[in-house]
Amino acid sequence: MTRSATFTPAARRLLAGATFLAATVALPALAHHGWAWAEGEQMELKGTIRTISMAPPHPMLMVTAADGREWQVDLGNPNQTARSGFTGETAKPGDAITALGNRHLDKSKAHMKAVRIVIAGQNYDMYPERIRTN
């Protein structure tokens, strides 16, 4: 016979509060790493790499576009980025880049999630199944 746990009202409130706090902390991270924050239509960004970060939670590039605007270009998760062939030594600041991907829904943010980047004529496909070319 199993015995069910009984909690005092104070313990139930504490447990509910802890569950709410855990969900509140986890949801922004899940939303950021999905595609819900990005437009469905893809765009192409051409520019010059300013910085490269291979740090968790995902690699990213800061890219200066032709108009001088600085863009954050998120790459795939570390495993996807490595499978694409892109590493921290693949490119350097000052290299020309073309990024194909999905822009942030908030157009005031210069932020995109790349499905492919092209450096020196070499394609690095982060999300090959999502690439849409015309």
mmCIF file with all atom_site columns, C-alpha atoms in Angstrom:
data_model
loop_
_atom_site.group_PDB
_atom_site.id
_atom_site.type_symbol
_atom_site.label_atom_id
_atom_site.label_alt_id
_atom_site.label_comp_id
_atom_site.label_asym_id
_atom_site.label_entity_id
_atom_site.label_seq_id
_atom_site.pdbx_PDB_ins_code
_atom_site.Cartn_x
_atom_site.Cartn_y
_atom_site.Cartn_z
_atom_site.occupancy
_atom_site.B_iso_or_equiv
_atom_site.pdbx_formal_charge
_atom_site.auth_seq_id
_atom_site.auth_comp_id
_atom_site.auth_asym_id
_atom_site.auth_atom_id
_atom_site.pdbx_PDB_model_num
ATOM 1   C CA . MET A 1 1   ? 0.000  0.000  0.000   1.00 0.00 ? 1   MET A CA 1
ATOM 2   C CA . THR A 1 2   ? 1.362  3.407  -0.908  1.00 0.00 ? 2   THR A CA 1
ATOM 3   C CA . ARG A 1 3   ? 1.112  6.344  1.337   1.00 0.00 ? 3   ARG A CA 1
ATOM 4   C CA . SER A 1 4   ? 0.283  9.735  -0.163  1.00 0.00 ? 4   SER A CA 1
ATOM 5   C CA . ALA A 1 5   ? 2.224  12.734 0.980   1.00 0.00 ? 5   ALA A CA 1
ATOM 6   C CA . THR A 1 6   ? 0.361  15.396 2.896   1.00 0.00 ? 6   THR A CA 1
ATOM 7   C CA . PHE A 1 7   ? 1.652  18.912 3.116   1.00 0.00 ? 7   PHE A CA 1
ATOM 8   C CA . THR A 1 8   ? 0.728  21.707 5.440   1.00 0.00 ? 8   THR A CA 1
ATOM 9   C CA . PRO A 1 9   ? -0.786 24.799 3.821   1.00 0.00 ? 9   PRO A CA 1
ATOM 10  C CA . ALA A 1 10  ? 2.514  26.652 4.349   1.00 0.00 ? 10  ALA A CA 1
ATOM 11  C CA . ALA A 1 11  ? 4.469  23.840 2.666   1.00 0.00 ? 11  ALA A CA 1
ATOM 12  C CA . ARG A 1 12  ? 2.040  23.843 -0.286  1.00 0.00 ? 12  ARG A CA 1
ATOM 13  C CA . ARG A 1 13  ? 2.490  27.606 -0.719  1.00 0.00 ? 13  ARG A CA 1
ATOM 14  C CA . LEU A 1 14  ? 6.269  27.208 -0.572  1.00 0.00 ? 14  LEU A CA 1
ATOM 15  C CA . LEU A 1 15  ? 6.177  24.416 -3.159  1.00 0.00 ? 15  LEU A CA 1
ATOM 16  C CA . ALA A 1 16  ? 3.869  26.434 -5.438  1.00 0.00 ? 16  ALA A CA 1
ATOM 17  C CA . GLY A 1 17  ? 6.157  29.466 -5.138  1.00 0.00 ? 17  GLY A CA 1
ATOM 18  C CA . ALA A 1 18  ? 9.256  27.410 -5.948  1.00 0.00 ? 18  ALA A CA 1
ATOM 19  C CA . THR A 1 19  ? 7.520  25.861 -8.984  1.00 0.00 ? 19  THR A CA 1
ATOM 20  C CA . PHE A 1 20  ? 6.437  29.307 -10.217 1.00 0.00 ? 20  PHE A CA 1
ATOM 21  C CA . LEU A 1 21  ? 9.953  30.696 -9.769  1.00 0.00 ? 21  LEU A CA 1
ATOM 22  C CA . ALA A 1 22  ? 11.515 27.778 -11.670 1.00 0.00 ? 22  ALA A CA 1
ATOM 23  C CA . ALA A 1 23  ? 9.051  28.220 -14.553 1.00 0.00 ? 23  ALA A CA 1
ATOM 24  C CA . THR A 1 24  ? 9.604  31.987 -14.631 1.00 0.00 ? 24  THR A CA 1
ATOM 25  C CA . VAL A 1 25  ? 13.366 31.534 -14.921 1.00 0.00 ? 25  VAL A CA 1
ATOM 26  C CA . ALA A 1 26  ? 13.175 28.740 -17.525 1.00 0.00 ? 26  ALA A CA 1
ATOM 27  C CA . LEU A 1 27  ? 10.625 30.243 -19.950 1.00 0.00 ? 27  LEU A CA 1
ATOM 28  C CA . PRO A 1 28  ? 12.726 33.179 -21.252 1.00 0.00 ? 28  PRO A CA 1
ATOM 29  C CA . ALA A 1 29  ? 15.596 30.803 -21.993 1.00 0.00 ? 29  ALA A CA 1
ATOM 30  C CA . LEU A 1 30  ? 13.293 28.413 -23.850 1.00 0.00 ? 30  LEU A CA 1
ATOM 31  C CA . ALA A 1 31  ? 11.698 31.231 -25.814 1.00 0.00 ? 31  ALA A CA 1
ATOM 32  C CA . HIS A 1 32  ? 15.081 32.678 -26.757 1.00 0.00 ? 32  HIS A CA 1
ATOM 33  C CA . HIS A 1 33  ? 16.445 29.367 -27.988 1.00 0.00 ? 33  HIS A CA 1
ATOM 34  C CA . GLY A 1 34  ? 13.391 28.525 -30.067 1.00 0.00 ? 34  GLY A CA 1
ATOM 35  C CA . TRP A 1 35  ? 12.161 30.349 -33.145 1.00 0.00 ? 35  TRP A CA 1
ATOM 36  C CA . ALA A 1 36  ? 9.101  32.097 -31.652 1.00 0.00 ? 36  ALA A CA 1
ATOM 37  C CA . TRP A 1 37  ? 10.988 35.393 -31.296 1.00 0.00 ? 37  TRP A CA 1
ATOM 38  C CA . ALA A 1 38  ? 11.962 35.459 -34.986 1.00 0.00 ? 38  ALA A CA 1
ATOM 39  C CA . GLU A 1 39  ? 10.064 36.298 -38.170 1.00 0.00 ? 39  GLU A CA 1
ATOM 40  C CA . GLY A 1 40  ? 9.012  33.419 -40.408 1.00 0.00 ? 40  GLY A CA 1
ATOM 41  C CA . GLU A 1 41  ? 10.443 35.067 -43.508 1.00 0.00 ? 41  GLU A CA 1
ATOM 42  C CA . GLN A 1 42  ? 14.197 34.943 -44.031 1.00 0.00 ? 42  GLN A CA 1
ATOM 43  C CA . MET A 1 43  ? 16.505 37.835 -44.743 1.00 0.00 ? 43  MET A CA 1
ATOM 44  C CA . GLU A 1 44  ? 20.058 38.213 -45.967 1.00 0.00 ? 44  GLU A CA 1
ATOM 45  C CA . LEU A 1 45  ? 22.559 40.346 -44.085 1.00 0.00 ? 45  LEU A CA 1
ATOM 46  C CA . LYS A 1 46  ? 25.880 41.343 -45.651 1.00 0.00 ? 46  LYS A CA 1
ATOM 47  C CA . GLY A 1 47  ? 28.581 42.929 -43.582 1.00 0.00 ? 47  GLY A CA 1
ATOM 48  C CA . THR A 1 48  ? 31.863 42.568 -41.768 1.00 0.00 ? 48  THR A CA 1
ATOM 49  C CA . ILE A 1 49  ? 32.506 40.486 -38.668 1.00 0.00 ? 49  ILE A CA 1
ATOM 50  C CA . ARG A 1 50  ? 33.301 42.710 -35.686 1.00 0.00 ? 50  ARG A CA 1
ATOM 51  C CA . THR A 1 51  ? 33.499 40.016 -32.977 1.00 0.00 ? 51  THR A CA 1
ATOM 52  C CA . ILE A 1 52  ? 33.131 36.252 -32.673 1.00 0.00 ? 52  ILE A CA 1
ATOM 53  C CA . SER A 1 53  ? 31.903 34.545 -29.499 1.00 0.00 ? 53  SER A CA 1
ATOM 54  C CA . MET A 1 54  ? 31.842 30.783 -29.190 1.00 0.00 ? 54  MET A CA 1
ATOM 55  C CA . ALA A 1 55  ? 30.687 30.969 -25.546 1.00 0.00 ? 55  ALA A CA 1
ATOM 56  C CA . PRO A 1 56  ? 27.563 29.153 -24.301 1.00 0.00 ? 56  PRO A CA 1
ATOM 57  C CA . PRO A 1 57  ? 24.634 29.144 -24.561 1.00 0.00 ? 57  PRO A CA 1
ATOM 58  C CA . HIS A 1 58  ? 25.217 29.574 -28.310 1.00 0.00 ? 58  HIS A CA 1
ATOM 59  C CA . PRO A 1 59  ? 27.904 31.004 -30.559 1.00 0.00 ? 59  PRO A CA 1
ATOM 60  C CA . MET A 1 60  ? 27.215 34.426 -32.015 1.00 0.00 ? 60  MET A CA 1
ATOM 61  C CA . LEU A 1 61  ? 28.761 37.046 -34.223 1.00 0.00 ? 61  LEU A CA 1
ATOM 62  C CA . MET A 1 62  ? 28.550 40.803 -34.064 1.00 0.00 ? 62  MET A CA 1
ATOM 63  C CA . VAL A 1 63  ? 28.387 42.036 -37.647 1.00 0.00 ? 63  VAL A CA 1
ATOM 64  C CA . THR A 1 64  ? 28.661 45.574 -38.988 1.00 0.00 ? 64  THR A CA 1
ATOM 65  C CA . ALA A 1 65  ? 26.295 45.998 -41.942 1.00 0.00 ? 65  ALA A CA 1
ATOM 66  C CA . ALA A 1 66  ? 27.057 48.278 -44.895 1.00 0.00 ? 66  ALA A CA 1
ATOM 67  C CA . ASP A 1 67  ? 24.919 51.022 -43.314 1.00 0.00 ? 67  ASP A CA 1
ATOM 68  C CA . GLY A 1 68  ? 27.046 50.892 -40.142 1.00 0.00 ? 68  GLY A CA 1
ATOM 69  C CA . ARG A 1 69  ? 24.412 49.200 -37.982 1.00 0.00 ? 69  ARG A CA 1
ATOM 70  C CA . GLU A 1 70  ? 25.703 46.519 -35.605 1.00 0.00 ? 70  GLU A CA 1
ATOM 71  C CA . TRP A 1 71  ? 23.838 43.199 -35.791 1.00 0.00 ? 71  TRP A CA 1
ATOM 72  C CA . GLN A 1 72  ? 23.847 40.273 -33.396 1.00 0.00 ? 72  GLN A CA 1
ATOM 73  C CA . VAL A 1 73  ? 23.853 37.085 -35.465 1.00 0.00 ? 73  VAL A CA 1
ATOM 74  C CA . ASP A 1 74  ? 23.061 33.990 -33.401 1.00 0.00 ? 74  ASP A CA 1
ATOM 75  C CA . LEU A 1 75  ? 24.470 30.758 -34.788 1.00 0.00 ? 75  LEU A CA 1
ATOM 76  C CA . GLY A 1 76  ? 23.249 27.244 -33.996 1.00 0.00 ? 76  GLY A CA 1
ATOM 77  C CA . ASN A 1 77  ? 23.767 25.589 -30.645 1.00 0.00 ? 77  ASN A CA 1
ATOM 78  C CA . PRO A 1 78  ? 27.409 24.574 -30.095 1.00 0.00 ? 78  PRO A CA 1
ATOM 79  C CA . ASN A 1 79  ? 26.922 21.099 -31.615 1.00 0.00 ? 79  ASN A CA 1
ATOM 80  C CA . GLN A 1 80  ? 25.074 22.410 -34.681 1.00 0.00 ? 80  GLN A CA 1
ATOM 81  C CA . THR A 1 81  ? 27.674 25.115 -35.200 1.00 0.00 ? 81  THR A CA 1
ATOM 82  C CA . ALA A 1 82  ? 30.504 22.562 -34.982 1.00 0.00 ? 82  ALA A CA 1
ATOM 83  C CA . ARG A 1 83  ? 28.689 20.218 -37.406 1.00 0.00 ? 83  ARG A CA 1
ATOM 84  C CA . SER A 1 84  ? 28.397 23.091 -39.884 1.00 0.00 ? 84  SER A CA 1
ATOM 85  C CA . GLY A 1 85  ? 32.199 23.288 -39.909 1.00 0.00 ? 85  GLY A CA 1
ATOM 86  C CA . PHE A 1 86  ? 32.350 26.721 -38.263 1.00 0.00 ? 86  PHE A CA 1
ATOM 87  C CA . THR A 1 87  ? 34.768 27.089 -35.349 1.00 0.00 ? 87  THR A CA 1
ATOM 88  C CA . GLY A 1 88  ? 36.296 30.019 -33.516 1.00 0.00 ? 88  GLY A CA 1
ATOM 89  C CA . GLU A 1 89  ? 39.231 29.855 -35.952 1.00 0.00 ? 89  GLU A CA 1
ATOM 90  C CA . THR A 1 90  ? 37.145 29.717 -39.164 1.00 0.00 ? 90  THR A CA 1
ATOM 91  C CA . ALA A 1 91  ? 36.883 33.494 -39.435 1.00 0.00 ? 91  ALA A CA 1
ATOM 92  C CA . LYS A 1 92  ? 38.302 36.602 -37.839 1.00 0.00 ? 92  LYS A CA 1
ATOM 93  C CA . PRO A 1 93  ? 37.129 40.152 -37.200 1.00 0.00 ? 93  PRO A CA 1
ATOM 94  C CA . GLY A 1 94  ? 37.237 42.121 -40.437 1.00 0.00 ? 94  GLY A CA 1
ATOM 95  C CA . ASP A 1 95  ? 36.160 39.188 -42.633 1.00 0.00 ? 95  ASP A CA 1
ATOM 96  C CA . ALA A 1 96  ? 33.225 39.747 -44.986 1.00 0.00 ? 96  ALA A CA 1
ATOM 97  C CA . ILE A 1 97  ? 30.137 37.668 -44.190 1.00 0.00 ? 97  ILE A CA 1
ATOM 98  C CA . THR A 1 98  ? 26.719 36.973 -45.623 1.00 0.00 ? 98  THR A CA 1
ATOM 99  C CA . ALA A 1 99  ? 24.163 35.633 -43.149 1.00 0.00 ? 99  ALA A CA 1
ATOM 100 C CA . LEU A 1 100 ? 20.851 34.099 -44.165 1.00 0.00 ? 100 LEU A CA 1
ATOM 101 C CA . GLY A 1 101 ? 18.338 33.788 -41.373 1.00 0.00 ? 101 GLY A CA 1
ATOM 102 C CA . ASN A 1 102 ? 15.338 35.042 -39.477 1.00 0.00 ? 102 ASN A CA 1
ATOM 103 C CA . ARG A 1 103 ? 15.184 38.533 -38.033 1.00 0.00 ? 103 ARG A CA 1
ATOM 104 C CA . HIS A 1 104 ? 13.855 39.385 -34.579 1.00 0.00 ? 104 HIS A CA 1
ATOM 105 C CA . LEU A 1 105 ? 10.127 40.204 -34.553 1.00 0.00 ? 105 LEU A CA 1
ATOM 106 C CA . ASP A 1 106 ? 10.973 43.512 -32.857 1.00 0.00 ? 106 ASP A CA 1
ATOM 107 C CA . LYS A 1 107 ? 12.422 45.473 -35.781 1.00 0.00 ? 107 LYS A CA 1
ATOM 108 C CA . SER A 1 108 ? 14.078 47.936 -33.398 1.00 0.00 ? 108 SER A CA 1
ATOM 109 C CA . LYS A 1 109 ? 16.492 45.108 -32.548 1.00 0.00 ? 109 LYS A CA 1
ATOM 110 C CA . ALA A 1 110 ? 19.300 44.368 -34.995 1.00 0.00 ? 110 ALA A CA 1
ATOM 111 C CA . HIS A 1 111 ? 19.247 40.671 -34.139 1.00 0.00 ? 111 HIS A CA 1
ATOM 112 C CA . MET A 1 112 ? 18.859 37.561 -36.262 1.00 0.00 ? 112 MET A CA 1
ATOM 113 C CA . LYS A 1 113 ? 19.186 33.802 -36.014 1.00 0.00 ? 113 LYS A CA 1
ATOM 114 C CA . ALA A 1 114 ? 21.301 32.480 -38.872 1.00 0.00 ? 114 ALA A CA 1
ATOM 115 C CA . VAL A 1 115 ? 20.411 29.318 -40.745 1.00 0.00 ? 115 VAL A CA 1
ATOM 116 C CA . ARG A 1 116 ? 23.479 29.730 -42.978 1.00 0.00 ? 116 ARG A CA 1
ATOM 117 C CA . ILE A 1 117 ? 26.529 31.952 -42.982 1.00 0.00 ? 117 ILE A CA 1
ATOM 118 C CA . VAL A 1 118 ? 28.881 32.369 -45.932 1.00 0.00 ? 118 VAL A CA 1
ATOM 119 C CA . ILE A 1 119 ? 32.515 33.373 -45.455 1.00 0.00 ? 119 ILE A CA 1
ATOM 120 C CA . ALA A 1 120 ? 35.007 33.471 -48.359 1.00 0.00 ? 120 ALA A CA 1
ATOM 121 C CA . GLY A 1 121 ? 32.559 31.537 -50.544 1.00 0.00 ? 121 GLY A CA 1
ATOM 122 C CA . GLN A 1 122 ? 32.200 28.695 -47.998 1.00 0.00 ? 122 GLN A CA 1
ATOM 123 C CA . ASN A 1 123 ? 28.710 27.833 -46.700 1.00 0.00 ? 123 ASN A CA 1
ATOM 124 C CA . TYR A 1 124 ? 28.285 26.982 -43.008 1.00 0.00 ? 124 TYR A CA 1
ATOM 125 C CA . ASP A 1 125 ? 24.772 25.598 -42.614 1.00 0.00 ? 125 ASP A CA 1
ATOM 126 C CA . MET A 1 126 ? 23.571 25.796 -39.004 1.00 0.00 ? 126 MET A CA 1
ATOM 127 C CA . TYR A 1 127 ? 20.021 24.665 -39.791 1.00 0.00 ? 127 TYR A CA 1
ATOM 128 C CA . PRO A 1 128 ? 20.104 23.089 -43.279 1.00 0.00 ? 128 PRO A CA 1
ATOM 129 C CA . GLU A 1 129 ? 16.479 21.951 -43.016 1.00 0.00 ? 129 GLU A CA 1
ATOM 130 C CA . ARG A 1 130 ? 15.339 25.577 -42.548 1.00 0.00 ? 130 ARG A CA 1
ATOM 131 C CA . ILE A 1 131 ? 17.228 27.149 -45.471 1.00 0.00 ? 131 ILE A CA 1
ATOM 132 C CA . ARG A 1 132 ? 14.915 28.776 -47.991 1.00 0.00 ? 132 ARG A CA 1
ATOM 133 C CA . THR A 1 133 ? 16.531 30.277 -51.051 1.00 0.00 ? 133 THR A CA 1
ATOM 134 C CA . ASN A 1 134 ? 14.720 31.813 -54.001 1.00 0.00 ? 134 ASN A CA 1
#
